[in-house]
Amino acid sequence: MKPIISPSILSADFGYLAKDIEMINRSEAGWVHIDVMDGVFVPNISFGFPVLKYVAQLSQKPLDVHLMIVQPEKFIPEVKALGAHVMNVHYEACPHLHRVVQQIREAGMQPAVTINPATPVSLLKDIIEDVYMVLVMSVNPGFGGQKFIEHTIVKVQELRELITVTGSQALIEVDGGVNLETGARLVAAGADVLVAGNAVFAAPDPEEAIRALRNL
Ligand code: DX5
Ligand code: ZN
């Protein structure tokens, strides 16, 4: 199976965001990845809902919203209003993760749980059958253009095994430092969805970079 490519607009040109969304629309990208940061859960602030309203209007691809914020459940109505396909919340930000997952589903979106590099896959055992997807962070969240953490490959293998053993249908998405080299190894380890920021937007031909990742 070819991986779904979810280009991260965190690395797009914010001065000409419409141009980059139109490029994603024309490309072989399956989704568009949207990184919301609050300066509390992560040491950076990206963009919020007033900006994303326009991204949602322009995008012809389903929105893959990654919330790097505390209390993400507070924003379920705002994410729903964008028409998002997936709402990713961090395991580390949700003491009542099971409740949040149900609330996201009740709102008509697909719930995904995201784990930071130091959070073990084994902690997902009691939620894996309830989620549409697990997002494995392969960098510490907060910034684009960081170096891929090698141990992620092992985590993706462990997650693939957990999914097989439990009979879960969950997809595996990986985010951070994904390029053609790390992407190929992630797909071999069992990843279904690849997020790519720098590898797309710093490429001489971003549309071609998406096509190359898609055809790994
Ligand atoms: C990091 C974000 C990522 C980021 C990935 O906190 O969650 O989605 O945009 O960027 P690259 O692909 O450049 O590592
Ligand atoms: Zn992300």
Short mmCIF file of C-alpha atoms and ligand atoms in Angstrom, two decimals:
data_model
loop_
_atom_site.label_atom_id
_atom_site.label_comp_id
_atom_site.label_asym_id
_atom_site.label_seq_id
_atom_site.Cartn_x
_atom_site.Cartn_y
_atom_site.Cartn_z
CA MET A 1 0.00 0.00 0.00
CA LYS A 2 1.24 3.46 -0.89
CA PRO A 3 1.54 5.78 2.13
CA ILE A 4 -0.86 8.70 2.55
CA ILE A 5 1.18 11.91 2.44
CA SER A 6 0.13 14.73 4.75
CA PRO A 7 2.21 17.86 4.00
CA SER A 8 2.64 20.07 7.08
CA ILE A 9 1.81 23.70 6.34
CA LEU A 10 3.94 24.73 9.33
CA SER A 11 6.78 24.89 6.79
CA ALA A 12 4.71 26.71 4.15
CA ASP A 13 5.21 30.36 3.17
CA PHE A 14 2.76 32.15 5.48
CA GLY A 15 3.02 35.27 3.32
CA TYR A 16 1.53 33.31 0.43
CA LEU A 17 -0.33 30.52 2.16
CA ALA A 18 -2.99 30.27 -0.55
CA LYS A 19 -0.30 29.47 -3.14
CA ASP A 20 1.00 26.58 -1.03
CA ILE A 21 -2.50 25.20 -0.35
CA GLU A 22 -3.22 25.28 -4.09
CA MET A 23 0.01 23.34 -4.67
CA ILE A 24 -1.17 20.72 -2.15
CA ASN A 25 -4.56 20.57 -3.92
CA ARG A 26 -2.83 19.79 -7.25
CA SER A 27 -0.44 17.27 -5.69
CA GLU A 28 -0.68 13.59 -4.76
CA ALA A 29 -1.06 14.54 -1.08
CA GLY A 30 -3.85 12.63 0.62
CA TRP A 31 -4.40 15.10 3.46
CA VAL A 32 -3.10 18.43 4.70
CA HIS A 33 -1.43 18.44 8.14
CA ILE A 34 -2.19 21.39 10.41
CA ASP A 35 -0.03 22.01 13.50
CA VAL A 36 -1.73 24.08 16.20
CA MET A 37 0.58 25.12 19.08
CA ASP A 38 -0.23 27.04 22.26
CA GLY A 39 3.15 28.02 23.73
CA VAL A 40 2.29 25.95 26.83
CA PHE A 41 2.22 22.30 25.79
CA VAL A 42 5.06 23.07 23.36
CA PRO A 43 7.56 25.97 23.40
CA ASN A 44 6.16 27.62 20.26
CA ILE A 45 2.98 29.21 18.89
CA SER A 46 1.93 28.58 15.29
CA PHE A 47 -1.53 29.72 14.13
CA GLY A 48 -5.09 29.53 15.39
CA PHE A 49 -8.65 29.16 14.18
CA PRO A 50 -9.09 32.60 12.53
CA VAL A 51 -6.26 31.67 10.13
CA LEU A 52 -7.33 28.05 9.73
CA LYS A 53 -10.80 29.11 8.62
CA TYR A 54 -9.23 30.32 5.36
CA VAL A 55 -7.01 27.24 5.05
CA ALA A 56 -10.14 25.09 5.34
CA GLN A 57 -11.93 27.12 2.67
CA LEU A 58 -9.03 26.75 0.23
CA SER A 59 -8.10 23.13 0.86
CA GLN A 60 -9.61 20.41 -1.29
CA LYS A 61 -7.81 17.76 0.79
CA PRO A 62 -9.12 16.43 4.13
CA LEU A 63 -7.67 18.26 7.13
CA ASP A 64 -5.42 16.33 9.52
CA VAL A 65 -5.40 18.61 12.57
CA HIS A 66 -2.58 18.05 15.12
CA LEU A 67 -3.26 19.91 18.36
CA MET A 68 -0.12 20.54 20.42
CA ILE A 69 -2.11 22.25 23.16
CA VAL A 70 -3.26 21.62 26.71
CA GLN A 71 -6.95 20.72 27.20
CA PRO A 72 -7.56 20.04 23.49
CA GLU A 73 -11.14 18.93 24.28
CA LYS A 74 -12.04 22.60 24.76
CA PHE A 75 -11.58 23.14 21.02
CA ILE A 76 -13.61 20.23 19.63
CA PRO A 77 -16.32 22.65 18.32
CA GLU A 78 -13.72 24.85 16.60
CA VAL A 79 -11.99 21.90 14.94
CA LYS A 80 -15.35 20.50 13.87
CA ALA A 81 -16.29 23.90 12.39
CA LEU A 82 -13.24 23.60 10.12
CA GLY A 83 -14.71 20.39 8.73
CA ALA A 84 -11.64 18.45 9.89
CA HIS A 85 -11.29 14.78 8.97
CA VAL A 86 -8.91 13.85 11.81
CA MET A 87 -8.45 15.48 15.21
CA ASN A 88 -5.13 14.46 16.80
CA VAL A 89 -4.74 15.04 20.53
CA HIS A 90 -1.65 14.29 22.60
CA TYR A 91 -1.67 11.39 25.05
CA GLU A 92 0.42 13.61 27.36
CA ALA A 93 -2.21 16.40 27.30
CA CYS A 94 -5.26 14.24 28.12
CA PRO A 95 -5.69 12.69 31.59
CA HIS A 96 -9.15 11.54 30.41
CA LEU A 97 -8.14 10.37 26.96
CA HIS A 98 -10.94 7.83 26.58
CA ARG A 99 -13.56 10.55 27.17
CA VAL A 100 -11.88 12.93 24.71
CA VAL A 101 -11.74 10.22 22.03
CA GLN A 102 -15.48 9.58 22.44
CA GLN A 103 -16.23 13.32 22.29
CA ILE A 104 -14.27 13.68 19.05
CA ARG A 105 -16.16 10.76 17.52
CA GLU A 106 -19.52 12.12 18.70
CA ALA A 107 -18.61 15.41 17.02
CA GLY A 108 -18.31 13.51 13.71
CA MET A 109 -14.54 13.50 13.37
CA GLN A 110 -11.97 10.70 13.40
CA PRO A 111 -10.07 10.58 16.72
CA ALA A 112 -6.31 10.13 16.74
CA VAL A 113 -3.92 9.92 19.66
CA THR A 114 -0.41 11.35 19.39
CA ILE A 115 2.58 10.16 21.42
CA ASN A 116 5.77 12.12 22.12
CA PRO A 117 9.18 10.48 21.59
CA ALA A 118 9.51 9.49 25.29
CA THR A 119 6.00 8.00 25.56
CA PRO A 120 6.02 4.21 25.10
CA VAL A 121 3.72 2.45 22.64
CA SER A 122 2.70 0.03 25.42
CA LEU A 123 0.66 2.83 27.07
CA LEU A 124 -1.77 2.67 24.13
CA LYS A 125 -2.91 -0.88 24.90
CA ASP A 126 -6.25 0.21 26.41
CA ILE A 127 -7.13 2.84 23.79
CA ILE A 128 -5.87 1.30 20.54
CA GLU A 129 -9.25 -0.25 19.64
CA ASP A 130 -11.03 3.11 20.03
CA VAL A 131 -8.89 5.30 17.80
CA TYR A 132 -8.82 5.84 14.04
CA MET A 133 -5.10 6.55 14.10
CA VAL A 134 -1.98 6.84 16.24
CA LEU A 135 0.41 9.67 15.43
CA VAL A 136 3.97 8.81 16.48
CA MET A 137 6.16 11.88 16.95
CA SER A 138 9.63 11.31 15.53
CA VAL A 139 10.88 14.68 16.85
CA ASN A 140 9.98 16.63 19.98
CA PRO A 141 6.94 18.64 18.92
CA GLY A 142 7.14 22.39 18.49
CA PHE A 143 9.24 23.07 15.40
CA GLY A 144 9.67 21.98 11.80
CA GLY A 145 13.00 20.98 10.29
CA GLN A 146 14.32 18.88 13.19
CA LYS A 147 16.38 15.70 12.98
CA PHE A 148 14.54 12.37 12.91
CA ILE A 149 14.82 10.35 16.15
CA GLU A 150 16.00 6.86 15.12
CA HIS A 151 14.19 5.00 17.91
CA THR A 152 10.90 5.85 16.13
CA ILE A 153 11.46 2.92 13.76
CA VAL A 154 11.28 0.50 16.70
CA LYS A 155 8.16 2.25 18.02
CA VAL A 156 6.41 1.91 14.66
CA GLN A 157 7.25 -1.81 14.61
CA GLU A 158 5.89 -2.20 18.16
CA LEU A 159 2.74 -0.30 17.25
CA ARG A 160 2.18 -2.43 14.15
CA GLU A 161 2.45 -5.49 16.40
CA LEU A 162 -0.01 -4.05 18.96
CA ILE A 163 -2.49 -3.30 16.17
CA THR A 164 -2.18 -6.83 14.76
CA VAL A 165 -2.53 -8.52 18.16
CA THR A 166 -5.59 -6.47 19.20
CA GLY A 167 -7.28 -6.56 15.79
CA SER A 168 -7.45 -2.75 15.83
CA GLN A 169 -7.96 -0.95 12.50
CA ALA A 170 -5.86 2.04 13.58
CA LEU A 171 -3.64 3.75 11.04
CA ILE A 172 -0.04 4.64 11.93
CA GLU A 173 1.09 8.19 11.13
CA VAL A 174 4.61 9.53 11.71
CA ASP A 175 5.54 13.20 12.11
CA GLY A 176 8.94 14.88 12.22
CA GLY A 177 12.09 14.65 10.14
CA VAL A 178 10.40 12.56 7.47
CA ASN A 179 12.21 12.55 4.11
CA LEU A 180 12.75 9.99 1.35
CA GLU A 181 15.33 8.09 3.39
CA THR A 182 13.52 7.97 6.76
CA GLY A 183 10.15 7.66 5.00
CA ALA A 184 11.19 4.46 3.19
CA ARG A 185 12.25 2.86 6.48
CA LEU A 186 9.06 3.99 8.23
CA VAL A 187 6.86 2.47 5.54
CA ALA A 188 8.85 -0.79 5.77
CA ALA A 189 8.29 -0.71 9.57
CA GLY A 190 4.52 -0.37 9.09
CA ALA A 191 3.67 3.35 8.77
CA ASP A 192 0.52 4.23 6.77
CA VAL A 193 0.69 8.03 6.81
CA LEU A 194 3.75 10.28 6.51
CA VAL A 195 3.73 13.93 7.59
CA ALA A 196 6.35 16.05 5.84
CA GLY A 197 7.08 19.72 6.33
CA ASN A 198 10.62 20.63 5.45
CA ALA A 199 11.07 17.75 3.00
CA VAL A 200 8.22 19.21 0.93
CA PHE A 201 8.43 22.97 1.31
CA ALA A 202 12.23 23.31 1.22
CA ALA A 203 12.40 21.15 -1.92
CA PRO A 204 13.04 22.86 -5.28
CA ASP A 205 9.77 21.32 -6.55
CA PRO A 206 7.38 20.68 -3.62
CA GLU A 207 4.77 18.93 -5.77
CA GLU A 208 7.41 16.53 -7.04
CA ALA A 209 8.67 15.99 -3.46
CA ILE A 210 5.14 14.88 -2.46
CA ARG A 211 4.96 12.56 -5.47
CA ALA A 212 8.33 10.99 -4.56
CA LEU A 213 7.21 10.35 -0.95
CA ARG A 214 3.92 8.89 -2.15
CA ASN A 215 5.75 6.48 -4.45
CA LEU A 216 8.35 5.30 -1.95
C1 DX5 B 1 6.35 19.47 14.77
C2 DX5 B 1 5.14 19.31 13.90
C3 DX5 B 1 5.41 18.74 12.59
C4 DX5 B 1 6.35 19.53 11.71
C5 DX5 B 1 7.10 18.55 10.88
O1 DX5 B 1 5.97 19.84 16.03
O2 DX5 B 1 4.17 18.49 14.54
O3 DX5 B 1 4.21 18.45 11.88
O4 DX5 B 1 5.70 20.46 10.88
O5 DX5 B 1 8.08 19.22 10.17
P1 DX5 B 1 9.30 18.46 9.48
O6 DX5 B 1 8.74 17.50 8.50
O7 DX5 B 1 10.06 19.58 8.85
O8 DX5 B 1 10.07 17.78 10.58
ZN ZN B 2 2.40 17.78 13.34
#
